[in-house]
Coordinates of C-alpha atoms in Angstrom, one line a residue:
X28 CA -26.6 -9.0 31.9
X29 CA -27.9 -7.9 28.6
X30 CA -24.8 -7.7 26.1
X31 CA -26.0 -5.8 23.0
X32 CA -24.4 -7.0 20.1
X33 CA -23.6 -5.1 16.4
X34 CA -23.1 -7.4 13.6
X35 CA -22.0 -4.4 11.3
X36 CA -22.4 -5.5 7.6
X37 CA -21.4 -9.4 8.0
X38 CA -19.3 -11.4 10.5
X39 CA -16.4 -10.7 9.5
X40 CA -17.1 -6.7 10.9
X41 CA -17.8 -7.5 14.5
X42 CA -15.2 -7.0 17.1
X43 CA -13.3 -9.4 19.2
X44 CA -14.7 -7.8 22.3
X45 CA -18.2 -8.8 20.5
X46 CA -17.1 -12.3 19.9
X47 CA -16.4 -13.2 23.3
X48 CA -19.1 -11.5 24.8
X49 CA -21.3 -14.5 22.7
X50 CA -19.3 -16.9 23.8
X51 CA -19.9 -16.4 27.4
X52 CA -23.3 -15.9 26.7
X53 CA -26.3 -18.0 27.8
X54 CA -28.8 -17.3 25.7
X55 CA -28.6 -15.6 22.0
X56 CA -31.3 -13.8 20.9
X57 CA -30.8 -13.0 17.1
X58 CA -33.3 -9.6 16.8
X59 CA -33.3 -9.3 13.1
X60 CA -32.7 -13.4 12.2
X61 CA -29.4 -12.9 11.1
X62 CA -27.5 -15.3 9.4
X63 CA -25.3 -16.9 12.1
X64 CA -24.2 -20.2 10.6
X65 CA -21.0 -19.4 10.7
X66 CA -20.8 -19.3 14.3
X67 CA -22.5 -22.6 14.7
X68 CA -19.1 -24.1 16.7
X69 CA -19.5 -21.5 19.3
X70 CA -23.3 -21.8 19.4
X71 CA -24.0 -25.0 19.7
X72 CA -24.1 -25.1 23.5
X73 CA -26.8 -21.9 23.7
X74 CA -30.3 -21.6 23.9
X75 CA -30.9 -19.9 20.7
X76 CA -34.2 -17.8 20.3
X77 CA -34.5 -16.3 16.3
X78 CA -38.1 -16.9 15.2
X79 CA -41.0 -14.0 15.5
X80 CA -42.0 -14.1 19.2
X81 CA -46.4 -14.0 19.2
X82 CA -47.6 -11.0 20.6
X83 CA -51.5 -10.2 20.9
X84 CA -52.3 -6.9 19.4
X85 CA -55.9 -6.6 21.2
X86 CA -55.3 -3.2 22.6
X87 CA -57.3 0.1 21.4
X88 CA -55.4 2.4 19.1
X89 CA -55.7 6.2 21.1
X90 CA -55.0 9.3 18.2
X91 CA -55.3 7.5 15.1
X92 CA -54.7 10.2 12.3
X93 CA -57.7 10.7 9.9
X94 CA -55.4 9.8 6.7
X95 CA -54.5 6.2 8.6
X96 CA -57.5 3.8 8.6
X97 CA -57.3 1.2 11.8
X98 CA -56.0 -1.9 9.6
X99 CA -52.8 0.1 8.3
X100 CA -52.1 1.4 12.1
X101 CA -52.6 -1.9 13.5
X102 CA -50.6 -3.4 10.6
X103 CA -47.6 -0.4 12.1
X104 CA -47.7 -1.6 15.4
X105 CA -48.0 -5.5 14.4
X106 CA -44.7 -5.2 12.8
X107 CA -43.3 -3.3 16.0
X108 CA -44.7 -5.6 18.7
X109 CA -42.7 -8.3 16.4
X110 CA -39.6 -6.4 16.9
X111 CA -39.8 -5.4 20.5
X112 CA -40.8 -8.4 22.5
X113 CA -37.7 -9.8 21.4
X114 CA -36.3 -6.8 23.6
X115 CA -38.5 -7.9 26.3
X116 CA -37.3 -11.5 26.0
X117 CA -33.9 -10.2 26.1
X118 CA -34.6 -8.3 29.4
X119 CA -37.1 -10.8 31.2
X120 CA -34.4 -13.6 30.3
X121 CA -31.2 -11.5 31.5
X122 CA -31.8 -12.2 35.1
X123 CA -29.1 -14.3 36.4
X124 CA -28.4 -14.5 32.6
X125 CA -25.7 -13.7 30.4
X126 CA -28.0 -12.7 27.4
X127 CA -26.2 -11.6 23.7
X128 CA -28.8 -9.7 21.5
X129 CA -27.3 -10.1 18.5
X130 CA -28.6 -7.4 15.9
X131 CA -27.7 -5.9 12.1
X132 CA -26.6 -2.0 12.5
X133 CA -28.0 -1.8 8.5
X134 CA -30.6 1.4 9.1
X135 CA -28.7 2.8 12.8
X136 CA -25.3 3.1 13.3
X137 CA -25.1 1.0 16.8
X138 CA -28.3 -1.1 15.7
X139 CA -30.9 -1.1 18.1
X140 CA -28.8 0.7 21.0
X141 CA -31.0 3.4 21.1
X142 CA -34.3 1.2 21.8
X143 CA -32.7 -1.2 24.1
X144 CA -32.1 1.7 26.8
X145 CA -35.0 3.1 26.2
X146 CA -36.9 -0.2 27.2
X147 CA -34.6 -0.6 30.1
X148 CA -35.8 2.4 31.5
X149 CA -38.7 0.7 32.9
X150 CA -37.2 -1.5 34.8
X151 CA -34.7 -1.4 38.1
X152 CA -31.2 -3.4 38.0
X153 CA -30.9 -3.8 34.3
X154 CA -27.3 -4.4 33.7
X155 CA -26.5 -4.2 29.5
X156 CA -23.5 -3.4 27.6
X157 CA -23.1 -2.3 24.1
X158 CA -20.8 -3.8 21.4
X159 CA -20.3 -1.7 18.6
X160 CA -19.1 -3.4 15.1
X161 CA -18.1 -1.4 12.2
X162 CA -20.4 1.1 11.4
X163 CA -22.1 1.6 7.8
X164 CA -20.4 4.9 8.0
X165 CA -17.2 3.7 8.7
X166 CA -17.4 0.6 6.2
X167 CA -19.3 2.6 2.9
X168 CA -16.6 5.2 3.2
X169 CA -13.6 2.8 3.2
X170 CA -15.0 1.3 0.3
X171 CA -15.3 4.3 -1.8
X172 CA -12.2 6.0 -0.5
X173 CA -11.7 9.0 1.8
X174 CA -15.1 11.3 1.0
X175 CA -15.7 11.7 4.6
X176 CA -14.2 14.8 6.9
X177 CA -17.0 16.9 9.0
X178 CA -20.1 15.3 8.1
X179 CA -23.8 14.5 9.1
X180 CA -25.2 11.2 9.2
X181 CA -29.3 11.1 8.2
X182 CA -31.7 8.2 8.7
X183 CA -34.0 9.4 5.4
X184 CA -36.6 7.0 6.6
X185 CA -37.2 7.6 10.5
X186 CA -41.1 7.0 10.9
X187 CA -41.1 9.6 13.4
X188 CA -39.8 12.5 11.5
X189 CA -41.5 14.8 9.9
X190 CA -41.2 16.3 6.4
X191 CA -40.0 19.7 7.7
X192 CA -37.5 18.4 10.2
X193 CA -35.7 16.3 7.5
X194 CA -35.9 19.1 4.8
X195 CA -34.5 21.2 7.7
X196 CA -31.6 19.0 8.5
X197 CA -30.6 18.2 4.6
X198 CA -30.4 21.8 4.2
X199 CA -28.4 22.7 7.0
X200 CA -25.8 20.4 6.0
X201 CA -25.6 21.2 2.6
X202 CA -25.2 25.2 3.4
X203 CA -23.1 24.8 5.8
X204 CA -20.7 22.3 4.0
X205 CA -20.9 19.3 5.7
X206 CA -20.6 16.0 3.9
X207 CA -24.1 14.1 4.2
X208 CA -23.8 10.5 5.0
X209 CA -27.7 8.7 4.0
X210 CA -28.5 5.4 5.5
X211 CA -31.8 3.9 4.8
X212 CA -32.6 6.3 1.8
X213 CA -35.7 3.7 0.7
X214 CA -38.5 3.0 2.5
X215 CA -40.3 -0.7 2.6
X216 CA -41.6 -1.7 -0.2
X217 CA -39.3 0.0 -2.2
X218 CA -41.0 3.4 -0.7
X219 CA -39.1 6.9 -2.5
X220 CA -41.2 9.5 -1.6
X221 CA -38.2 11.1 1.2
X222 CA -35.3 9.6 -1.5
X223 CA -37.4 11.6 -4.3
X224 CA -37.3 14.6 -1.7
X225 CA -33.8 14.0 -1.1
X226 CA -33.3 14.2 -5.2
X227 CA -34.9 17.9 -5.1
X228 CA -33.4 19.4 -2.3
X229 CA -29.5 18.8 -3.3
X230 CA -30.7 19.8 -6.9
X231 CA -32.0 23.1 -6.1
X232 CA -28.7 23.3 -3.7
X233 CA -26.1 22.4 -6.1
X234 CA -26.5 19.2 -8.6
X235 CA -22.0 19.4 -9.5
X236 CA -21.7 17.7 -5.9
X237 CA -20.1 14.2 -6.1
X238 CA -22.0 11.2 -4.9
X239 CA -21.2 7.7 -3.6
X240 CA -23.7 5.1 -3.8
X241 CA -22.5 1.7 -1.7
X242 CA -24.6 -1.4 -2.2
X243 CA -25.6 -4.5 0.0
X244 CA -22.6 -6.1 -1.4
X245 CA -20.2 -3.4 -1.0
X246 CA -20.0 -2.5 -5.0
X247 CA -20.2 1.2 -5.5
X248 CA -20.6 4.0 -7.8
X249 CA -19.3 7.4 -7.7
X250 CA -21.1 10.2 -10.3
X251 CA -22.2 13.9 -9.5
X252 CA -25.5 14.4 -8.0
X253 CA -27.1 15.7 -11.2
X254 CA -26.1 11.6 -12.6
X255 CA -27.3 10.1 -9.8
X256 CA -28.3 6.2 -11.2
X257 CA -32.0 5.8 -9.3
X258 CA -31.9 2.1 -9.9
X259 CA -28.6 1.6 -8.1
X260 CA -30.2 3.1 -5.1
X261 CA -31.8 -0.2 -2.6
X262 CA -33.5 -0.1 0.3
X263 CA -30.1 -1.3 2.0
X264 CA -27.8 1.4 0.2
X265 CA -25.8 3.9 1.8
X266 CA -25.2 7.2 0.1
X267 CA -22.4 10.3 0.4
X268 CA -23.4 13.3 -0.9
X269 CA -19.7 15.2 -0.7
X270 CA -19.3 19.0 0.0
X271 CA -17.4 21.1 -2.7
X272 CA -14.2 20.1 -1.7
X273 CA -14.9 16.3 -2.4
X274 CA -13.6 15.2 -5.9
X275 CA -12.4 12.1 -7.6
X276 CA -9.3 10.9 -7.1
X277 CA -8.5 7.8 -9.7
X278 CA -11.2 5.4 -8.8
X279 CA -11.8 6.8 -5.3
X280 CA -14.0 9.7 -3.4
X281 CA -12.0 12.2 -1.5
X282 CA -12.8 15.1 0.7
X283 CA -10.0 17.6 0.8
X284 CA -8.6 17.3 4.2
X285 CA -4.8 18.1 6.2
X286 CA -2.6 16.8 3.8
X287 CA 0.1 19.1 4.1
X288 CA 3.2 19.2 2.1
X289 CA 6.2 21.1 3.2
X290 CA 6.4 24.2 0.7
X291 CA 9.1 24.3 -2.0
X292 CA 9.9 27.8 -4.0
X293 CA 12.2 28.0 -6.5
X294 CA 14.2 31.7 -7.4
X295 CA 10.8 33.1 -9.8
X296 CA 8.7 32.1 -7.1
X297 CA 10.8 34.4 -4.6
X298 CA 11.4 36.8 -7.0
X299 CA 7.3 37.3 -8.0
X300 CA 6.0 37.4 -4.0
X301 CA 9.2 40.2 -3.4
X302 CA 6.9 42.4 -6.2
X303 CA 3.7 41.1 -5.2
X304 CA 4.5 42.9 -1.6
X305 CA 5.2 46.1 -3.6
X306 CA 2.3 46.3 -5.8
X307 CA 4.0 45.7 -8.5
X308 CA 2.9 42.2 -10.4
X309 CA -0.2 42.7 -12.8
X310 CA -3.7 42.6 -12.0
X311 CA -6.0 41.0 -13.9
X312 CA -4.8 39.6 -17.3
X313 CA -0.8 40.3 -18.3
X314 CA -0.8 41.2 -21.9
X315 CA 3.0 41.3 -21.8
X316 CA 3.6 38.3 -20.7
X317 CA 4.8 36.0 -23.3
X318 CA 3.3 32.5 -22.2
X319 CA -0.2 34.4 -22.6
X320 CA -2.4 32.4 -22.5
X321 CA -0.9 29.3 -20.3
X322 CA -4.4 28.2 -18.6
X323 CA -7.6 26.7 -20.7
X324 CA -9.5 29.0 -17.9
X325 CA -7.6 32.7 -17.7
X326 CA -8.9 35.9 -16.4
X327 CA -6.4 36.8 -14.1
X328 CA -2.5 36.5 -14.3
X329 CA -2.9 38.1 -10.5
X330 CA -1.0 34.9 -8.9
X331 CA 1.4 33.6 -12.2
X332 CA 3.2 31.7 -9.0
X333 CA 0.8 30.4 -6.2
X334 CA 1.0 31.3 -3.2
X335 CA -0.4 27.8 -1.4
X336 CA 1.9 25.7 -3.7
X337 CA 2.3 22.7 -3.4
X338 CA -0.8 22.4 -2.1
X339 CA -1.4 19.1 -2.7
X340 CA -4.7 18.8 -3.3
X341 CA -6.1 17.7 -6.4
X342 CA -9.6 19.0 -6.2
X343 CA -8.8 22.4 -8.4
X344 CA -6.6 20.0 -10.9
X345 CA -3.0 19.9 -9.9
X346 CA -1.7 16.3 -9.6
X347 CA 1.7 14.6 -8.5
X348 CA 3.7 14.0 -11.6
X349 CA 4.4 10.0 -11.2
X350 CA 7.0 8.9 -9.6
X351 CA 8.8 12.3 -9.4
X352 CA 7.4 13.6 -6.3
X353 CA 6.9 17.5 -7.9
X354 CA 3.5 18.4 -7.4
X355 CA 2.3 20.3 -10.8
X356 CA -0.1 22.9 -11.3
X357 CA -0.5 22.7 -15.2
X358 CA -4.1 21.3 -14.9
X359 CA -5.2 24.2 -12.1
X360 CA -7.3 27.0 -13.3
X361 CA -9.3 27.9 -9.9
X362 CA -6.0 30.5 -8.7
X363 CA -6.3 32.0 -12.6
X364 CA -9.9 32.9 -12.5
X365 CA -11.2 36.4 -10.9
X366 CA -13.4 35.8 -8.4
X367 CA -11.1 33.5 -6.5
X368 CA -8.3 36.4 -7.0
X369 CA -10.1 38.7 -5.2
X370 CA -10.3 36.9 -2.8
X371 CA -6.9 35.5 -2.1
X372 CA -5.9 39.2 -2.5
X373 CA -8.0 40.1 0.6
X374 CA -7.1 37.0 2.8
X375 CA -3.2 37.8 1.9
X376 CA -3.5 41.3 3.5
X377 CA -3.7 39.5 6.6
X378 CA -1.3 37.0 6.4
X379 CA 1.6 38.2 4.2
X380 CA 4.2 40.7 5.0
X381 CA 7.0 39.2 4.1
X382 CA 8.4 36.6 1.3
X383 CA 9.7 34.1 4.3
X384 CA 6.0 33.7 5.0
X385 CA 5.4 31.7 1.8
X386 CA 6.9 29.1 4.4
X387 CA 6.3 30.3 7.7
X388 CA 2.9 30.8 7.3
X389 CA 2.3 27.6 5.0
X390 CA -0.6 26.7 7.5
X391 CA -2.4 30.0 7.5
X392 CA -2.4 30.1 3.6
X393 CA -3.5 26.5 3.3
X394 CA -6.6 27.6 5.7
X395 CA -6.8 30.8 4.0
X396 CA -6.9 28.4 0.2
X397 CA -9.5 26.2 1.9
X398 CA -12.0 29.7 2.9
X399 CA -11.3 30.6 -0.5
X400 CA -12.8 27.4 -2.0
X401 CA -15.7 27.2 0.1
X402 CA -16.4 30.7 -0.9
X403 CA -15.7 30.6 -4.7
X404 CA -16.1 27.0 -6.0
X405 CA -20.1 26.5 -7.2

């Protein structure tokens, strides 16, 4: 048995599931020399194999590119065979073993997972089990808050993909508003020609998206895109590029999500949707109204009350008033501007019919608020 085991960022990430599966292990196998010291108690009784393994590298290189002379090539494949005969250990040692191949999940989500079945392939009887630990994803976006909702997770370094297939995959994401998670955004030897790529793509896209850079050591920064910090990017960073509903929230990075308060309308609120249904509030800005003008941003007085309050979300600028659970608007200027009028007024055609739908139909406007954004915000 071949018990794959996920470190996650330290120790203190891995599972108890993990833990025991070491414990009734034979034989460790530490793949990427891990620190394990602090399992020395548990250890101690194991045959523990965490150097380099020798491997010849006599064999003739088939369909070496022009641009690649032999000694870089061999030099590839050196570092590889280094790496994967500790796979073959693990699987030549695993009969009528209990192996644990203990490995870091730094550059892939569930470490070396992914190779591990792929070796096993060639061979009959293989019995292996994964452990996964807590992911990069899961740990970066803990520390810097909440940023993550539908995302894509991109390895920027994969060896074996190609310039057009990550350009192609950034792109997608970004158009199609998923949050990008980047793992492994430097190459060795401090390596940024894909980070650099990385750089120009979200620019051309849109440079106001917020960013979260997380460190070896779990510190973090949060900026927009255009402020990105290079030198706080590291070979073991992780980055999230948010979508345009992530924001900053206090010290954290948030991605507007299904935090849904029940609505609350007082009498003007009532009063304004009963005229909205006849046509009868203003359109654009009201020069009669004598609060003109009660927003920094104003060119449209089209929703004075909002249809989607509260909607608790602090992205266009409303924030709870402390300790007073009311939810105000003062700092919103999004529902005041035109474009976003416009369309509001078209998604209400389908929704509204009646001022008891302000509540009924809380869910549909909050969906309707969120097509909105994704249309109008930059």
């Amino acid at each position: 048995m071949i018990n794959l085991i996920n470190m996650g960022s330290d120790i203190g990430n891995m599972t108890i599931n993990a833990f025991n599966a070491i414990i009734e292990s034979d034989i460790i196998i530490n793949y990427d020399n891990i620190d394990l010291s602090d399992l020395d108690t548990y250890l101690k009784d194991k045959e523990i194999i965490a150097k380099d393994l020798d491997k010849s590298n006599d064999d003739v290189i088939i369909g070496l590119d022009e641009s690649e002379s032999i000694e870089e090539t061999c030099d590839i494949y050196s570092k590889l065979e280094e790496y994967y005969s500790k796979i073959e250990m693990a699987i030549s040692r695993s009969s009528g073993n209990n192996v644990a191949l203990i490995c870091s999940n730094e550059r892939n989500i569930h470490g070396i997972a992914n190779l591990l079945i792929q070796f096993s392939s060639k061979y009959n009887g293989l019995e292996l089990k994964i452990y996964p630990a807590v992911s990069p994803i899961d740990y970066s976006s803990a520390v810097l808050g909440a940023p993550l909702n539908d995302f894509v997770a991109i390895d920027l370094n994969n060896p074996i993909v190609s310039d057009k297939e990550l350009k192609n995959k950034i792109s997608f994401a970004l158009k199609n508003d998923f949050v990008l998670f980047i793992h492994n955004p430097i190459g060795e030897n401090d390596e940024r020609t894909n980070f650099n790529k990385l750089k120009e793509i979200v620019n051309d896209y849109n440079d106001e998206l917020l960013l979260g850079i997380v460190n070896e050591t779990y510190t973090y920064e949060i900026s927009k895109f255009k402020d990105i910090n290079d030198e706080s990017v590291k070979e073991n960073s992780t980055l999230i590029i948010g979508n345009k509903l992530s924001y900053k929230l206090e010290d954290y990075m948030v991605t507007s999500s299904d935090y849904i308060v029940k609505p609350k309308f007082i009498s003007q609120n009532i009063d304004f949707f009963e005229r909205y249904l006849k046509d009868e509030t203003p359109k654009g800005l009201d020069y009669d109204c004598e609060y003109l003008p009660c927003h920094k941003e104003l060119e449209a007085c089209d929703f004075c009350y909002c249809p989607f309050y509260p909607c608790a979300d602090g992205l266009t600028g409303g924030e709870w008033i402390k300790d007073k659970d009311v939810w105000s608007c003062q700092h919103c200027d999004w529902v005041h501007l035109e474009e976003p009028c416009q369309a509001i007024r078209k998604g209400l055609e389908n929704i509204l019919e009646d001022k008891n739908d302000l509540i009924s139909k809380h869910i549909e406007l909050l969906k309707l608020r969120r097509e909105c954004l994704l249309e109008t915000l930059k």
